[in-house]
Amino acid sequence: MKVMTVSLFVLILIVIIVVLTLGYTFKISKQTPSLSKINTFVDSRLSLRKKKPKRLMFVDFWSNFNPYKPNVFTNLLSKYEYKYTIVSSQPDILIYSVFGNEHQKYGKCKRVFYSGEHKQATDKSLRMNPQCHLSLTFYPTFGKNIRFPYFFWVYLREKYPYDMSMSNIKKKKRFCSFVYSNNRATFRNKFCLQLSKYKKVACGGKSLNNIGYLVKDKINFQRNFKFGISFENSTTPDYVTEKILETYASNTVPIYFGSVNIKDDFNPQTFINGHDFRNYYELINYIKRVDNDDALYQSFFNKPILSLKWRKILSDPNQFYLKDIVRKIYADK
């Protein structure tokens, strides 16, 4: 009898302990959020901070740049859901370039420097501008600079696919085009005149014009030619502009001379690189060879024009390169 009483007492005690434990656990669970809820809360706070509108201002850009119209930077900000308003004073973020000095009036805001120009290429401030918090230039990525050459600005603006290629859909009868207005790049004019001794080069810009009018649509004009002279204004390393890209867009084989690093940006199988030859004489002889060999000419087509590096950047499902740029533009100082 005593054994039964003790056993019953122990059983009741166990039941009481279990009930009290469950009740305490239930109380704690009501007061303490789960890990998933904590993560959701943190994500929501970060999202709110990310989406808090900032006052964005553009100054010292090229003459036809309209800060109130969409551009590459505002398109990227919108794409990744960063909120902003374009203002004309008291900016949170100032994005400025090299065509003026208005940026000097604004010292307390976040300052982002952009330039695709070479005119100050010898000035290290383009790469390590002490006045800015972030710079985007054609210089290699280093420190607070991210390489963002002008050709890439145009590539994004025109929304070309990452695997863009030329397709030769018809046989072209005209030889080569040359559309430039800047006569200061004398090495470029000299090459054009040398090549013209082989066949006429149609010059549609102010420089060496021989067609009787100025070309308004360069890409459409170049479509009629087998080759297009795509020389930069300068041979500064890493300085690559829209010139070679416009020739590609015309379905015309570029004859390029400029950055010695051009193969880092574009597929060497899709253009004629002047740096591969010791002089203009060798370069022109190779152009003659390509011009007279249909199979060799066709070999430049139906291949991605961008280098593998840029194709990886643009096809990255996480879009790290572009997201990193936008994040750094939008971040506090």
GROMACS .gro file of C-alpha atoms in nm:
model
  333
    1MET     CA    1   0.000   0.000   0.000
    2LYS     CA    2   0.281   0.236   0.093
    3VAL     CA    3   0.464   0.147  -0.230
    4MET     CA    4   0.155   0.237  -0.435
    5THR     CA    5   0.118   0.570  -0.250
    6VAL     CA    6   0.479   0.664  -0.316
    7SER     CA    7   0.451   0.568  -0.682
    8LEU     CA    8   0.135   0.775  -0.721
    9PHE     CA    9   0.302   1.071  -0.554
   10VAL     CA   10   0.603   1.048  -0.790
   11LEU     CA   11   0.374   1.025  -1.092
   12ILE     CA   12   0.179   1.334  -0.984
   13LEU     CA   13   0.503   1.520  -0.922
   14ILE     CA   14   0.629   1.433  -1.272
   15VAL     CA   15   0.302   1.552  -1.427
   16ILE     CA   16   0.325   1.884  -1.238
   17ILE     CA   17   0.686   1.938  -1.351
   18VAL     CA   18   0.597   1.862  -1.714
   19VAL     CA   19   0.300   2.101  -1.705
   20LEU     CA   20   0.506   2.381  -1.549
   21THR     CA   21   0.788   2.330  -1.802
   22LEU     CA   22   0.551   2.341  -2.098
   23GLY     CA   23   0.383   2.651  -1.964
   24TYR     CA   24   0.717   2.830  -1.917
   25THR     CA   25   0.833   2.732  -2.265
   26PHE     CA   26   0.508   2.858  -2.415
   27LYS     CA   27   0.546   3.188  -2.230
   28ILE     CA   28   0.906   3.232  -2.352
   29SER     CA   29   0.810   3.145  -2.709
   30LYS     CA   30   0.543   3.417  -2.705
   31GLN     CA   31   0.795   3.675  -2.588
   32THR     CA   32   1.102   3.574  -2.798
   33PRO     CA   33   1.081   3.594  -3.180
   34SER     CA   34   1.214   3.306  -3.387
   35LEU     CA   35   1.541   3.333  -3.580
   36SER     CA   36   1.350   3.363  -3.907
   37LYS     CA   37   1.151   3.653  -3.765
   38ILE     CA   38   1.472   3.824  -3.654
   39ASN     CA   39   1.618   3.785  -4.003
   40THR     CA   40   1.299   3.919  -4.159
   41PHE     CA   41   1.310   4.220  -3.928
   42VAL     CA   42   1.675   4.293  -4.009
   43ASP     CA   43   1.611   4.253  -4.382
   44SER     CA   44   1.316   4.491  -4.363
   45ARG     CA   45   1.523   4.754  -4.181
   46LEU     CA   46   1.802   4.725  -4.439
   47SER     CA   47   1.546   4.745  -4.716
   48LEU     CA   48   1.394   5.059  -4.568
   49ARG     CA   49   1.737   5.216  -4.546
   50LYS     CA   50   1.816   5.111  -4.902
   51LYS     CA   51   1.489   5.255  -5.032
   52LYS     CA   52   1.511   5.583  -4.845
   53PRO     CA   53   1.524   5.845  -5.123
   54LYS     CA   54   1.844   6.043  -5.159
   55ARG     CA   55   1.891   6.374  -5.336
   56LEU     CA   56   2.100   6.315  -5.649
   57MET     CA   57   2.267   6.587  -5.856
   58PHE     CA   58   2.475   6.579  -6.178
   59VAL     CA   59   2.716   6.860  -6.272
   60ASP     CA   60   3.006   6.924  -6.511
   61PHE     CA   61   2.899   6.665  -6.771
   62TRP     CA   62   2.917   6.707  -7.150
   63SER     CA   63   2.715   6.981  -7.317
   64ASN     CA   64   2.413   6.775  -7.429
   65PHE     CA   65   2.386   6.582  -7.102
   66ASN     CA   66   2.044   6.636  -6.942
   67PRO     CA   67   2.050   6.550  -6.568
   68TYR     CA   68   1.672   6.518  -6.560
   69LYS     CA   69   1.661   6.246  -6.825
   70PRO     CA   70   1.747   5.882  -6.749
   71ASN     CA   71   2.113   5.792  -6.782
   72VAL     CA   72   2.327   5.487  -6.709
   73PHE     CA   73   2.364   5.565  -6.338
   74THR     CA   74   1.999   5.648  -6.271
   75ASN     CA   75   1.891   5.342  -6.470
   76LEU     CA   76   2.111   5.122  -6.250
   77LEU     CA   77   1.984   5.284  -5.932
   78SER     CA   78   1.626   5.222  -6.041
   79LYS     CA   79   1.703   4.867  -6.154
   80TYR     CA   80   1.831   4.773  -5.811
   81GLU     CA   81   1.554   4.964  -5.631
   82TYR     CA   82   1.757   5.247  -5.481
   83LYS     CA   83   1.531   5.548  -5.440
   84TYR     CA   84   1.643   5.895  -5.541
   85THR     CA   85   1.522   6.234  -5.660
   86ILE     CA   86   1.709   6.455  -5.907
   87VAL     CA   87   1.775   6.798  -5.758
   88SER     CA   88   1.948   7.122  -5.857
   89SER     CA   89   2.078   7.212  -5.510
   90GLN     CA   90   2.165   7.063  -5.170
   91PRO     CA   91   2.241   6.712  -5.295
   92ASP     CA   92   2.306   6.407  -5.080
   93ILE     CA   93   2.506   6.260  -5.369
   94LEU     CA   94   2.692   6.468  -5.626
   95ILE     CA   95   2.805   6.294  -5.946
   96TYR     CA   96   3.040   6.515  -6.146
   97SER     CA   97   3.272   6.499  -6.446
   98VAL     CA   98   3.549   6.708  -6.606
   99PHE     CA   99   3.354   6.962  -6.815
  100GLY     CA  100   3.343   7.243  -6.562
  101ASN     CA  101   3.411   7.347  -6.204
  102GLU     CA  102   3.062   7.365  -6.057
  103HIS     CA  103   3.135   7.062  -5.839
  104GLN     CA  104   3.369   7.278  -5.631
  105LYS     CA  105   3.064   7.453  -5.480
  106TYR     CA  106   2.953   7.135  -5.303
  107GLY     CA  107   3.176   7.003  -5.028
  108LYS     CA  108   2.954   6.845  -4.765
  109CYS     CA  109   2.778   6.580  -4.974
  110LYS     CA  110   2.883   6.239  -5.104
  111ARG     CA  111   3.099   6.308  -5.411
  112VAL     CA  112   3.124   6.062  -5.701
  113PHE     CA  113   3.361   6.144  -5.987
  114TYR     CA  114   3.303   6.004  -6.338
  115SER     CA  115   3.514   6.051  -6.650
  116GLY     CA  116   3.554   5.862  -6.974
  117GLU     CA  117   3.786   6.131  -7.108
  118HIS     CA  118   4.159   6.119  -7.166
  119LYS     CA  119   4.227   6.493  -7.169
  120GLN     CA  120   4.344   6.477  -6.810
  121ALA     CA  121   4.486   6.128  -6.834
  122THR     CA  122   4.822   6.234  -6.695
  123ASP     CA  123   4.654   6.386  -6.389
  124LYS     CA  124   4.642   6.123  -6.115
  125SER     CA  125   4.342   6.298  -5.965
  126LEU     CA  126   4.133   6.113  -6.226
  127ARG     CA  127   4.222   5.790  -6.050
  128MET     CA  128   4.274   5.904  -5.692
  129ASN     CA  129   4.079   6.230  -5.680
  130PRO     CA  130   4.125   6.359  -5.324
  131GLN     CA  131   3.800   6.556  -5.351
  132CYS     CA  132   3.579   6.254  -5.418
  133HIS     CA  133   3.467   5.954  -5.216
  134LEU     CA  134   3.436   5.728  -5.524
  135SER     CA  135   3.572   5.758  -5.878
  136LEU     CA  136   3.461   5.578  -6.194
  137THR     CA  137   3.714   5.614  -6.476
  138PHE     CA  138   3.898   5.417  -6.744
  139TYR     CA  139   4.187   5.361  -6.504
  140PRO     CA  140   4.227   5.010  -6.353
  141THR     CA  141   4.027   4.936  -6.040
  142PHE     CA  142   4.237   5.040  -5.743
  143GLY     CA  143   4.162   5.208  -5.409
  144LYS     CA  144   3.849   5.416  -5.443
  145ASN     CA  145   3.852   5.392  -5.824
  146ILE     CA  146   3.644   5.140  -6.020
  147ARG     CA  147   3.724   5.094  -6.389
  148PHE     CA  148   3.425   5.209  -6.590
  149PRO     CA  149   3.544   5.301  -6.943
  150TYR     CA  150   3.322   5.506  -7.169
  151PHE     CA  151   3.262   5.220  -7.411
  152PHE     CA  152   3.091   5.037  -7.122
  153TRP     CA  153   2.871   5.339  -7.052
  154VAL     CA  154   2.755   5.321  -7.417
  155TYR     CA  155   2.717   4.943  -7.400
  156LEU     CA  156   2.481   4.974  -7.104
  157ARG     CA  157   2.301   5.276  -7.248
  158GLU     CA  158   2.226   5.093  -7.574
  159LYS     CA  159   2.135   4.774  -7.383
  160TYR     CA  160   2.346   4.551  -7.604
  161PRO     CA  161   2.342   4.179  -7.512
  162TYR     CA  162   2.643   4.036  -7.330
  163ASP     CA  163   2.713   3.804  -7.626
  164MET     CA  164   2.671   4.067  -7.898
  165SER     CA  165   2.836   3.968  -8.226
  166MET     CA  166   2.857   4.091  -8.585
  167SER     CA  167   2.664   3.910  -8.855
  168ASN     CA  168   2.761   3.972  -9.216
  169ILE     CA  169   2.423   3.952  -9.384
  170LYS     CA  170   2.523   4.098  -9.720
  171LYS     CA  171   2.836   4.145  -9.926
  172LYS     CA  172   2.960   4.499  -9.895
  173LYS     CA  173   3.100   4.675 -10.199
  174ARG     CA  174   3.252   4.983 -10.032
  175PHE     CA  175   3.593   4.959  -9.870
  176CYS     CA  176   3.645   5.165  -9.554
  177SER     CA  177   3.500   5.458  -9.356
  178PHE     CA  178   3.658   5.729  -9.144
  179VAL     CA  179   3.426   5.957  -8.943
  180TYR     CA  180   3.610   6.202  -8.718
  181SER     CA  181   3.606   6.572  -8.642
  182ASN     CA  182   3.909   6.607  -8.416
  183ASN     CA  183   4.214   6.693  -8.628
  184ARG     CA  184   4.453   6.697  -8.333
  185ALA     CA  185   4.503   6.319  -8.349
  186THR     CA  186   4.749   6.352  -8.637
  187PHE     CA  187   4.858   5.986  -8.621
  188ARG     CA  188   4.499   5.890  -8.709
  189ASN     CA  189   4.482   6.122  -9.009
  190LYS     CA  190   4.821   5.999  -9.129
  191PHE     CA  191   4.703   5.638  -9.126
  192CYS     CA  192   4.384   5.726  -9.314
  193LEU     CA  193   4.582   5.900  -9.588
  194GLN     CA  194   4.821   5.605  -9.616
  195LEU     CA  195   4.535   5.354  -9.643
  196SER     CA  196   4.364   5.573  -9.905
  197LYS     CA  197   4.654   5.504 -10.142
  198TYR     CA  198   4.524   5.146 -10.166
  199LYS     CA  199   4.153   5.226 -10.200
  200LYS     CA  200   3.941   5.529 -10.126
  201VAL     CA  201   3.851   5.574  -9.761
  202ALA     CA  202   3.522   5.762  -9.726
  203CYS     CA  203   3.575   6.043  -9.474
  204GLY     CA  204   3.239   6.161  -9.343
  205GLY     CA  205   3.342   6.388  -9.057
  206LYS     CA  206   3.506   6.730  -9.049
  207SER     CA  207   3.847   6.567  -9.055
  208LEU     CA  208   3.970   6.492  -9.410
  209ASN     CA  209   3.612   6.510  -9.541
  210ASN     CA  210   3.591   6.388  -9.900
  211ILE     CA  211   3.222   6.304  -9.945
  212GLY     CA  212   3.084   6.659  -9.964
  213TYR     CA  213   2.867   6.651  -9.650
  214LEU     CA  214   2.889   6.572  -9.279
  215VAL     CA  215   2.755   6.237  -9.165
  216LYS     CA  216   2.475   6.266  -8.908
  217ASP     CA  217   2.425   5.897  -8.831
  218LYS     CA  218   2.771   5.741  -8.801
  219ILE     CA  219   2.653   5.385  -8.737
  220ASN     CA  220   2.415   5.382  -9.031
  221PHE     CA  221   2.679   5.536  -9.259
  222GLN     CA  222   2.939   5.277  -9.164
  223ARG     CA  223   2.705   4.986  -9.245
  224ASN     CA  224   2.794   5.023  -9.613
  225PHE     CA  225   3.164   4.949  -9.562
  226LYS     CA  226   3.374   4.639  -9.502
  227PHE     CA  227   3.604   4.818  -9.258
  228GLY     CA  228   3.587   5.114  -9.025
  229ILE     CA  229   3.887   5.304  -8.886
  230SER     CA  230   3.841   5.299  -8.509
  231PHE     CA  231   4.137   5.494  -8.376
  232GLU     CA  232   4.121   5.662  -8.035
  233ASN     CA  233   4.224   6.024  -7.983
  234SER     CA  234   4.501   5.895  -7.758
  235THR     CA  235   4.706   5.579  -7.705
  236THR     CA  236   4.665   5.599  -7.326
  237PRO     CA  237   4.650   5.245  -7.177
  238ASP     CA  238   4.299   5.130  -7.078
  239TYR     CA  239   4.143   5.434  -7.249
  240VAL     CA  240   3.870   5.277  -7.465
  241THR     CA  241   3.576   5.483  -7.591
  242GLU     CA  242   3.271   5.422  -7.803
  243LYS     CA  243   3.459   5.429  -8.136
  244ILE     CA  244   3.524   5.056  -8.172
  245LEU     CA  245   3.177   4.977  -8.036
  246GLU     CA  246   3.007   5.197  -8.297
  247THR     CA  247   3.196   5.015  -8.570
  248TYR     CA  248   3.081   4.681  -8.433
  249ALA     CA  249   2.723   4.810  -8.418
  250SER     CA  250   2.756   4.890  -8.790
  251ASN     CA  251   2.839   4.524  -8.867
  252THR     CA  252   3.174   4.650  -8.991
  253VAL     CA  253   3.518   4.512  -8.904
  254PRO     CA  254   3.702   4.766  -8.684
  255ILE     CA  255   4.060   4.867  -8.759
  256TYR     CA  256   4.161   4.966  -8.408
  257PHE     CA  257   4.449   5.161  -8.261
  258GLY     CA  258   4.457   5.313  -7.913
  259SER     CA  259   4.481   5.130  -7.585
  260VAL     CA  260   4.749   4.861  -7.580
  261ASN     CA  261   4.518   4.671  -7.344
  262ILE     CA  262   4.231   4.654  -7.594
  263LYS     CA  263   4.232   4.271  -7.586
  264ASP     CA  264   4.123   4.292  -7.221
  265ASP     CA  265   3.801   4.456  -7.337
  266PHE     CA  266   3.723   4.312  -7.680
  267ASN     CA  267   3.763   3.975  -7.848
  268PRO     CA  268   4.082   3.992  -8.061
  269GLN     CA  269   3.925   3.756  -8.317
  270THR     CA  270   3.669   4.021  -8.412
  271PHE     CA  271   3.883   4.325  -8.501
  272ILE     CA  272   4.214   4.421  -8.662
  273ASN     CA  273   4.447   4.545  -8.390
  274GLY     CA  274   4.704   4.801  -8.500
  275HIS     CA  275   4.920   4.708  -8.202
  276ASP     CA  276   4.981   4.366  -8.355
  277PHE     CA  277   5.194   4.524  -8.627
  278ARG     CA  278   5.528   4.702  -8.618
  279ASN     CA  279   5.420   4.989  -8.843
  280TYR     CA  280   5.146   5.120  -9.072
  281TYR     CA  281   5.304   4.943  -9.370
  282GLU     CA  282   5.253   4.598  -9.213
  283LEU     CA  283   4.906   4.690  -9.089
  284ILE     CA  284   4.792   4.807  -9.433
  285ASN     CA  285   4.933   4.497  -9.600
  286TYR     CA  286   4.726   4.281  -9.364
  287ILE     CA  287   4.413   4.486  -9.437
  288LYS     CA  288   4.472   4.429  -9.809
  289ARG     CA  289   4.497   4.057  -9.742
  290VAL     CA  290   4.170   4.049  -9.548
  291ASP     CA  291   4.001   4.262  -9.813
  292ASN     CA  292   4.090   4.011 -10.084
  293ASP     CA  293   4.020   3.690  -9.892
  294ASP     CA  294   3.647   3.635  -9.833
  295ALA     CA  295   3.701   3.345  -9.596
  296LEU     CA  296   3.945   3.545  -9.385
  297TYR     CA  297   3.708   3.843  -9.381
  298GLN     CA  298   3.416   3.625  -9.274
  299SER     CA  299   3.624   3.488  -8.984
  300PHE     CA  300   3.570   3.813  -8.791
  301PHE     CA  301   3.194   3.760  -8.777
  302ASN     CA  302   2.955   3.553  -8.565
  303LYS     CA  303   3.175   3.566  -8.254
  304PRO     CA  304   3.115   3.757  -7.930
  305ILE     CA  305   3.277   4.099  -7.960
  306LEU     CA  306   3.343   4.142  -7.587
  307SER     CA  307   3.633   3.982  -7.405
  308LEU     CA  308   3.560   3.688  -7.178
  309LYS     CA  309   3.608   3.914  -6.876
  310TRP     CA  310   3.327   4.150  -6.976
  311ARG     CA  311   3.100   3.867  -7.087
  312LYS     CA  312   3.134   3.714  -6.742
  313ILE     CA  313   3.055   4.047  -6.578
  314LEU     CA  314   2.743   4.103  -6.786
  315SER     CA  315   2.616   3.744  -6.767
  316ASP     CA  316   2.679   3.707  -6.391
  317PRO     CA  317   2.340   3.605  -6.242
  318ASN     CA  318   2.428   3.793  -5.922
  319GLN     CA  319   2.541   4.101  -6.120
  320PHE     CA  320   2.808   4.169  -5.860
  321TYR     CA  321   3.006   4.429  -6.059
  322LEU     CA  322   2.708   4.654  -6.131
  323LYS     CA  323   2.548   4.608  -5.790
  324ASP     CA  324   2.876   4.693  -5.621
  325ILE     CA  325   2.902   5.018  -5.817
  326VAL     CA  326   2.546   5.120  -5.731
  327ARG     CA  327   2.590   5.026  -5.367
  328LYS     CA  328   2.905   5.237  -5.342
  329ILE     CA  329   2.739   5.532  -5.515
  330TYR     CA  330   2.441   5.519  -5.280
  331ALA     CA  331   2.628   5.443  -4.959
  332ASP     CA  332   2.707   5.711  -4.702
  333LYS     CA  333   3.051   5.869  -4.724
   0.00000   0.00000   0.00000
